[in-house]
JSON list of C-alpha atoms in Angstrom, two decimals:
[
{"chain": "N", "resi": 27, "resn": "UNK", "atom": "CA", "xyz": [84.53, 7.38, 70.39]},
{"chain": "N", "resi": 28, "resn": "UNK", "atom": "CA", "xyz": [87.61, 7.53, 72.65]},
{"chain": "N", "resi": 29, "resn": "UNK", "atom": "CA", "xyz": [88.90, 5.30, 75.38]},
{"chain": "N", "resi": 30, "resn": "UNK", "atom": "CA", "xyz": [86.85, 4.64, 78.52]},
{"chain": "N", "resi": 31, "resn": "UNK", "atom": "CA", "xyz": [88.59, 3.39, 81.68]},
{"chain": "N", "resi": 32, "resn": "UNK", "atom": "CA", "xyz": [87.65, 1.85, 85.01]},
{"chain": "N", "resi": 33, "resn": "UNK", "atom": "CA", "xyz": [89.82, 1.49, 88.12]},
{"chain": "N", "resi": 34, "resn": "UNK", "atom": "CA", "xyz": [89.49, 0.94, 91.84]},
{"chain": "N", "resi": 35, "resn": "UNK", "atom": "CA", "xyz": [88.32, 4.12, 93.57]},
{"chain": "N", "resi": 36, "resn": "UNK", "atom": "CA", "xyz": [91.21, 6.34, 94.64]},
{"chain": "N", "resi": 37, "resn": "UNK", "atom": "CA", "xyz": [89.66, 7.00, 98.06]},
{"chain": "N", "resi": 38, "resn": "UNK", "atom": "CA", "xyz": [89.50, 3.25, 98.79]},
{"chain": "N", "resi": 39, "resn": "UNK", "atom": "CA", "xyz": [93.13, 2.84, 97.77]},
{"chain": "N", "resi": 40, "resn": "UNK", "atom": "CA", "xyz": [94.18, 5.70, 100.07]},
{"chain": "N", "resi": 41, "resn": "UNK", "atom": "CA", "xyz": [92.18, 4.23, 102.96]},
{"chain": "N", "resi": 42, "resn": "UNK", "atom": "CA", "xyz": [93.80, 0.81, 102.43]},
{"chain": "N", "resi": 43, "resn": "UNK", "atom": "CA", "xyz": [97.29, 2.32, 102.35]},
{"chain": "N", "resi": 44, "resn": "UNK", "atom": "CA", "xyz": [96.68, 4.48, 105.41]},
{"chain": "N", "resi": 45, "resn": "UNK", "atom": "CA", "xyz": [95.18, 1.56, 107.32]},
{"chain": "N", "resi": 46, "resn": "UNK", "atom": "CA", "xyz": [98.15, -0.62, 106.38]},
{"chain": "N", "resi": 47, "resn": "UNK", "atom": "CA", "xyz": [100.66, 1.95, 107.62]},
{"chain": "N", "resi": 48, "resn": "UNK", "atom": "CA", "xyz": [98.74, 2.48, 110.87]},
{"chain": "N", "resi": 49, "resn": "UNK", "atom": "CA", "xyz": [98.53, -1.25, 111.53]},
{"chain": "N", "resi": 50, "resn": "UNK", "atom": "CA", "xyz": [102.23, -1.68, 110.78]},
{"chain": "N", "resi": 51, "resn": "UNK", "atom": "CA", "xyz": [103.06, 1.10, 113.26]},
{"chain": "N", "resi": 52, "resn": "UNK", "atom": "CA", "xyz": [100.70, -0.35, 115.87]},
{"chain": "N", "resi": 53, "resn": "UNK", "atom": "CA", "xyz": [102.36, -3.77, 115.48]},
{"chain": "N", "resi": 54, "resn": "UNK", "atom": "CA", "xyz": [105.62, -2.27, 116.74]},
{"chain": "N", "resi": 55, "resn": "UNK", "atom": "CA", "xyz": [104.05, -1.66, 120.15]},
{"chain": "N", "resi": 56, "resn": "UNK", "atom": "CA", "xyz": [102.60, -5.15, 120.65]},
{"chain": "N", "resi": 57, "resn": "UNK", "atom": "CA", "xyz": [103.88, -8.45, 122.00]},
{"chain": "N", "resi": 58, "resn": "UNK", "atom": "CA", "xyz": [105.21, -11.09, 119.61]},
{"chain": "N", "resi": 59, "resn": "UNK", "atom": "CA", "xyz": [101.86, -12.73, 118.79]},
{"chain": "N", "resi": 60, "resn": "UNK", "atom": "CA", "xyz": [100.21, -9.33, 118.31]},
{"chain": "N", "resi": 61, "resn": "UNK", "atom": "CA", "xyz": [103.08, -8.18, 116.11]},
{"chain": "N", "resi": 62, "resn": "UNK", "atom": "CA", "xyz": [102.62, -11.16, 113.83]},
{"chain": "N", "resi": 63, "resn": "UNK", "atom": "CA", "xyz": [98.83, -10.83, 113.54]},
{"chain": "N", "resi": 64, "resn": "UNK", "atom": "CA", "xyz": [98.58, -7.05, 113.29]},
{"chain": "N", "resi": 65, "resn": "UNK", "atom": "CA", "xyz": [101.71, -6.84, 111.14]},
{"chain": "N", "resi": 66, "resn": "UNK", "atom": "CA", "xyz": [100.28, -9.40, 108.71]},
{"chain": "N", "resi": 67, "resn": "UNK", "atom": "CA", "xyz": [97.02, -7.45, 108.51]},
{"chain": "N", "resi": 68, "resn": "UNK", "atom": "CA", "xyz": [98.95, -4.25, 107.82]},
{"chain": "N", "resi": 69, "resn": "UNK", "atom": "CA", "xyz": [101.04, -5.95, 105.13]},
{"chain": "N", "resi": 70, "resn": "UNK", "atom": "CA", "xyz": [97.88, -7.30, 103.47]},
{"chain": "N", "resi": 71, "resn": "UNK", "atom": "CA", "xyz": [96.28, -3.84, 103.36]},
{"chain": "N", "resi": 72, "resn": "UNK", "atom": "CA", "xyz": [99.48, -2.33, 101.94]},
{"chain": "N", "resi": 73, "resn": "UNK", "atom": "CA", "xyz": [99.67, -5.08, 99.30]},
{"chain": "N", "resi": 74, "resn": "UNK", "atom": "CA", "xyz": [96.06, -4.42, 98.24]},
{"chain": "N", "resi": 75, "resn": "UNK", "atom": "CA", "xyz": [96.75, -0.68, 97.98]},
{"chain": "N", "resi": 76, "resn": "UNK", "atom": "CA", "xyz": [99.88, -1.33, 95.92]},
{"chain": "N", "resi": 77, "resn": "UNK", "atom": "CA", "xyz": [97.91, -3.69, 93.64]},
{"chain": "N", "resi": 78, "resn": "UNK", "atom": "CA", "xyz": [95.34, -0.94, 93.06]},
{"chain": "N", "resi": 79, "resn": "UNK", "atom": "CA", "xyz": [98.08, 1.51, 92.08]},
{"chain": "N", "resi": 80, "resn": "UNK", "atom": "CA", "xyz": [99.89, -0.92, 89.77]},
{"chain": "N", "resi": 81, "resn": "UNK", "atom": "CA", "xyz": [96.72, -2.06, 87.98]},
{"chain": "N", "resi": 82, "resn": "UNK", "atom": "CA", "xyz": [95.44, 1.41, 87.14]},
{"chain": "N", "resi": 83, "resn": "UNK", "atom": "CA", "xyz": [93.38, 1.44, 84.93]},
{"chain": "N", "resi": 84, "resn": "UNK", "atom": "CA", "xyz": [92.09, -2.07, 85.56]},
{"chain": "N", "resi": 85, "resn": "UNK", "atom": "CA", "xyz": [89.88, -2.11, 82.48]},
{"chain": "N", "resi": 86, "resn": "UNK", "atom": "CA", "xyz": [89.82, 0.11, 79.42]},
{"chain": "N", "resi": 87, "resn": "UNK", "atom": "CA", "xyz": [87.81, -0.06, 76.22]},
{"chain": "N", "resi": 88, "resn": "UNK", "atom": "CA", "xyz": [88.24, 1.57, 72.83]},
{"chain": "N", "resi": 89, "resn": "UNK", "atom": "CA", "xyz": [86.95, 0.90, 69.31]},
{"chain": "N", "resi": 90, "resn": "UNK", "atom": "CA", "xyz": [89.52, -1.92, 68.92]},
{"chain": "N", "resi": 91, "resn": "UNK", "atom": "CA", "xyz": [88.44, -3.88, 71.99]},
{"chain": "N", "resi": 92, "resn": "UNK", "atom": "CA", "xyz": [88.97, -4.19, 75.72]},
{"chain": "N", "resi": 93, "resn": "UNK", "atom": "CA", "xyz": [92.27, -4.17, 77.63]},
{"chain": "N", "resi": 94, "resn": "UNK", "atom": "CA", "xyz": [92.51, -5.78, 81.08]},
{"chain": "N", "resi": 95, "resn": "UNK", "atom": "CA", "xyz": [95.53, -5.10, 83.30]},
{"chain": "N", "resi": 96, "resn": "UNK", "atom": "CA", "xyz": [96.76, -7.90, 85.55]},
{"chain": "N", "resi": 97, "resn": "UNK", "atom": "CA", "xyz": [99.91, -8.35, 87.61]},
{"chain": "N", "resi": 98, "resn": "UNK", "atom": "CA", "xyz": [101.37, -10.37, 84.72]},
{"chain": "N", "resi": 99, "resn": "UNK", "atom": "CA", "xyz": [100.72, -7.67, 82.11]},
{"chain": "N", "resi": 100, "resn": "UNK", "atom": "CA", "xyz": [97.99, -6.43, 79.80]},
{"chain": "N", "resi": 101, "resn": "UNK", "atom": "CA", "xyz": [95.56, -8.62, 77.90]},
{"chain": "N", "resi": 102, "resn": "UNK", "atom": "CA", "xyz": [93.78, -7.25, 74.84]},
{"chain": "N", "resi": 103, "resn": "UNK", "atom": "CA", "xyz": [90.40, -8.75, 74.06]},
{"chain": "N", "resi": 104, "resn": "UNK", "atom": "CA", "xyz": [89.20, -7.68, 70.58]},
{"chain": "N", "resi": 105, "resn": "UNK", "atom": "CA", "xyz": [85.47, -7.03, 70.10]},
{"chain": "N", "resi": 106, "resn": "UNK", "atom": "CA", "xyz": [84.89, -9.88, 67.63]},
{"chain": "N", "resi": 107, "resn": "UNK", "atom": "CA", "xyz": [84.42, -12.99, 69.73]},
{"chain": "N", "resi": 108, "resn": "UNK", "atom": "CA", "xyz": [84.18, -11.11, 73.06]},
{"chain": "N", "resi": 109, "resn": "UNK", "atom": "CA", "xyz": [81.16, -11.93, 75.20]},
{"chain": "N", "resi": 110, "resn": "UNK", "atom": "CA", "xyz": [80.27, -9.49, 77.96]},
{"chain": "N", "resi": 111, "resn": "UNK", "atom": "CA", "xyz": [77.97, -10.83, 80.68]},
{"chain": "N", "resi": 112, "resn": "UNK", "atom": "CA", "xyz": [76.88, -9.89, 84.13]},
{"chain": "N", "resi": 113, "resn": "UNK", "atom": "CA", "xyz": [77.11, -12.75, 86.61]},
{"chain": "N", "resi": 114, "resn": "UNK", "atom": "CA", "xyz": [75.04, -12.46, 89.80]},
{"chain": "N", "resi": 115, "resn": "UNK", "atom": "CA", "xyz": [75.41, -14.77, 92.79]},
{"chain": "N", "resi": 116, "resn": "UNK", "atom": "CA", "xyz": [73.86, -14.92, 96.24]},
{"chain": "N", "resi": 117, "resn": "UNK", "atom": "CA", "xyz": [75.76, -16.47, 99.12]},
{"chain": "N", "resi": 118, "resn": "UNK", "atom": "CA", "xyz": [74.88, -16.25, 102.79]},
{"chain": "N", "resi": 119, "resn": "UNK", "atom": "CA", "xyz": [72.26, -13.64, 101.96]},
{"chain": "N", "resi": 120, "resn": "UNK", "atom": "CA", "xyz": [74.75, -11.35, 100.23]},
{"chain": "N", "resi": 121, "resn": "UNK", "atom": "CA", "xyz": [74.25, -10.62, 96.54]},
{"chain": "N", "resi": 122, "resn": "UNK", "atom": "CA", "xyz": [77.30, -9.93, 94.42]},
{"chain": "N", "resi": 123, "resn": "UNK", "atom": "CA", "xyz": [77.74, -9.11, 90.76]},
{"chain": "N", "resi": 124, "resn": "UNK", "atom": "CA", "xyz": [80.73, -9.73, 88.54]},
{"chain": "N", "resi": 125, "resn": "UNK", "atom": "CA", "xyz": [81.54, -8.53, 85.05]},
{"chain": "N", "resi": 126, "resn": "UNK", "atom": "CA", "xyz": [82.44, -11.55, 82.93]},
{"chain": "N", "resi": 127, "resn": "UNK", "atom": "CA", "xyz": [84.55, -11.11, 79.79]},
{"chain": "N", "resi": 128, "resn": "UNK", "atom": "CA", "xyz": [84.91, -14.33, 77.79]},
{"chain": "N", "resi": 129, "resn": "UNK", "atom": "CA", "xyz": [86.57, -15.04, 74.42]},
{"chain": "N", "resi": 130, "resn": "UNK", "atom": "CA", "xyz": [86.08, -18.83, 74.22]},
{"chain": "N", "resi": 131, "resn": "UNK", "atom": "CA", "xyz": [84.69, -19.73, 70.78]},
{"chain": "N", "resi": 132, "resn": "UNK", "atom": "CA", "xyz": [83.40, -23.16, 71.81]},
{"chain": "N", "resi": 133, "resn": "UNK", "atom": "CA", "xyz": [83.87, -26.14, 74.12]},
{"chain": "N", "resi": 134, "resn": "UNK", "atom": "CA", "xyz": [87.32, -26.96, 72.70]},
{"chain": "N", "resi": 135, "resn": "UNK", "atom": "CA", "xyz": [88.58, -23.36, 72.91]},
{"chain": "N", "resi": 136, "resn": "UNK", "atom": "CA", "xyz": [89.85, -22.24, 76.33]},
{"chain": "N", "resi": 137, "resn": "UNK", "atom": "CA", "xyz": [89.88, -18.58, 75.27]},
{"chain": "N", "resi": 138, "resn": "UNK", "atom": "CA", "xyz": [90.32, -15.97, 77.96]},
{"chain": "N", "resi": 139, "resn": "UNK", "atom": "CA", "xyz": [87.99, -15.54, 80.91]},
{"chain": "N", "resi": 140, "resn": "UNK", "atom": "CA", "xyz": [88.17, -12.42, 83.08]},
{"chain": "N", "resi": 141, "resn": "UNK", "atom": "CA", "xyz": [85.95, -11.75, 86.10]},
{"chain": "N", "resi": 142, "resn": "UNK", "atom": "CA", "xyz": [85.94, -8.28, 87.64]},
{"chain": "N", "resi": 143, "resn": "UNK", "atom": "CA", "xyz": [83.94, -7.06, 90.62]},
{"chain": "N", "resi": 144, "resn": "UNK", "atom": "CA", "xyz": [82.85, -3.71, 91.95]},
{"chain": "N", "resi": 145, "resn": "UNK", "atom": "CA", "xyz": [86.13, -3.27, 93.85]},
{"chain": "N", "resi": 146, "resn": "UNK", "atom": "CA", "xyz": [88.20, -3.79, 90.66]},
{"chain": "N", "resi": 147, "resn": "UNK", "atom": "CA", "xyz": [86.07, -1.46, 88.55]},
{"chain": "N", "resi": 148, "resn": "UNK", "atom": "CA", "xyz": [85.25, 1.27, 91.06]},
{"chain": "N", "resi": 149, "resn": "UNK", "atom": "CA", "xyz": [81.59, 1.12, 90.05]},
{"chain": "N", "resi": 150, "resn": "UNK", "atom": "CA", "xyz": [78.70, -1.29, 89.58]},
{"chain": "N", "resi": 151, "resn": "UNK", "atom": "CA", "xyz": [79.64, -4.08, 87.13]},
{"chain": "N", "resi": 152, "resn": "UNK", "atom": "CA", "xyz": [76.16, -3.76, 85.55]},
{"chain": "N", "resi": 153, "resn": "UNK", "atom": "CA", "xyz": [76.93, -0.17, 84.53]},
{"chain": "N", "resi": 154, "resn": "UNK", "atom": "CA", "xyz": [80.28, -1.26, 83.04]},
{"chain": "N", "resi": 155, "resn": "UNK", "atom": "CA", "xyz": [78.63, -4.12, 81.09]},
{"chain": "N", "resi": 156, "resn": "UNK", "atom": "CA", "xyz": [76.09, -1.67, 79.72]},
{"chain": "N", "resi": 157, "resn": "UNK", "atom": "CA", "xyz": [78.81, 0.82, 78.73]},
{"chain": "N", "resi": 158, "resn": "UNK", "atom": "CA", "xyz": [80.84, -1.90, 77.03]},
{"chain": "N", "resi": 159, "resn": "UNK", "atom": "CA", "xyz": [77.87, -3.11, 75.02]},
{"chain": "N", "resi": 160, "resn": "UNK", "atom": "CA", "xyz": [77.15, 0.47, 73.96]},
{"chain": "N", "resi": 161, "resn": "UNK", "atom": "CA", "xyz": [80.76, 0.81, 72.73]},
{"chain": "N", "resi": 162, "resn": "UNK", "atom": "CA", "xyz": [80.73, -2.44, 70.75]},
{"chain": "N", "resi": 163, "resn": "UNK", "atom": "CA", "xyz": [81.08, -1.63, 67.05]},
{"chain": "N", "resi": 164, "resn": "UNK", "atom": "CA", "xyz": [78.42, -2.66, 64.55]}
]
C-alpha cells in the first residue's frame, strides 16, 4: 500500500488568501483605527493561508508510520506504539471532533501528542482515523 495524505482544502486556502488581500487593500482606504483593525484581520487571514501552503501535506501515512508536518518540521510517528483516537467535544452546543495521535507508552513517558481537526485534514477526522487504522500493519 502506498502513501496516503491529508491537507487543508485548497479552496479554503484560496478563499483565506483572497480575503486577506482584499482586507489589506480595504485597510488602505480607512481611518487609523480602521486600518489597524482591518489590516490585522487581513494579516491573520494571509498568515493562515500561508500556513496551509507551508504545511502541505499536513498528515501522511505509509507502511512505516505517520508523518505530521508542523511549522518546526516533520515528526515521524512509527506504527508500533502509536494510538489513534477520535476525540469528540461539545461546547456551547457545537460538536467538534479531533484526530488524536499519541505515542506515550505510560504515565512516565511524555511521548508525542498531536491533535488535528477538520480544517487541518480537509475532511472529517473520523474518516481519517478509520483510514489510519485500516493502514496499520498486522
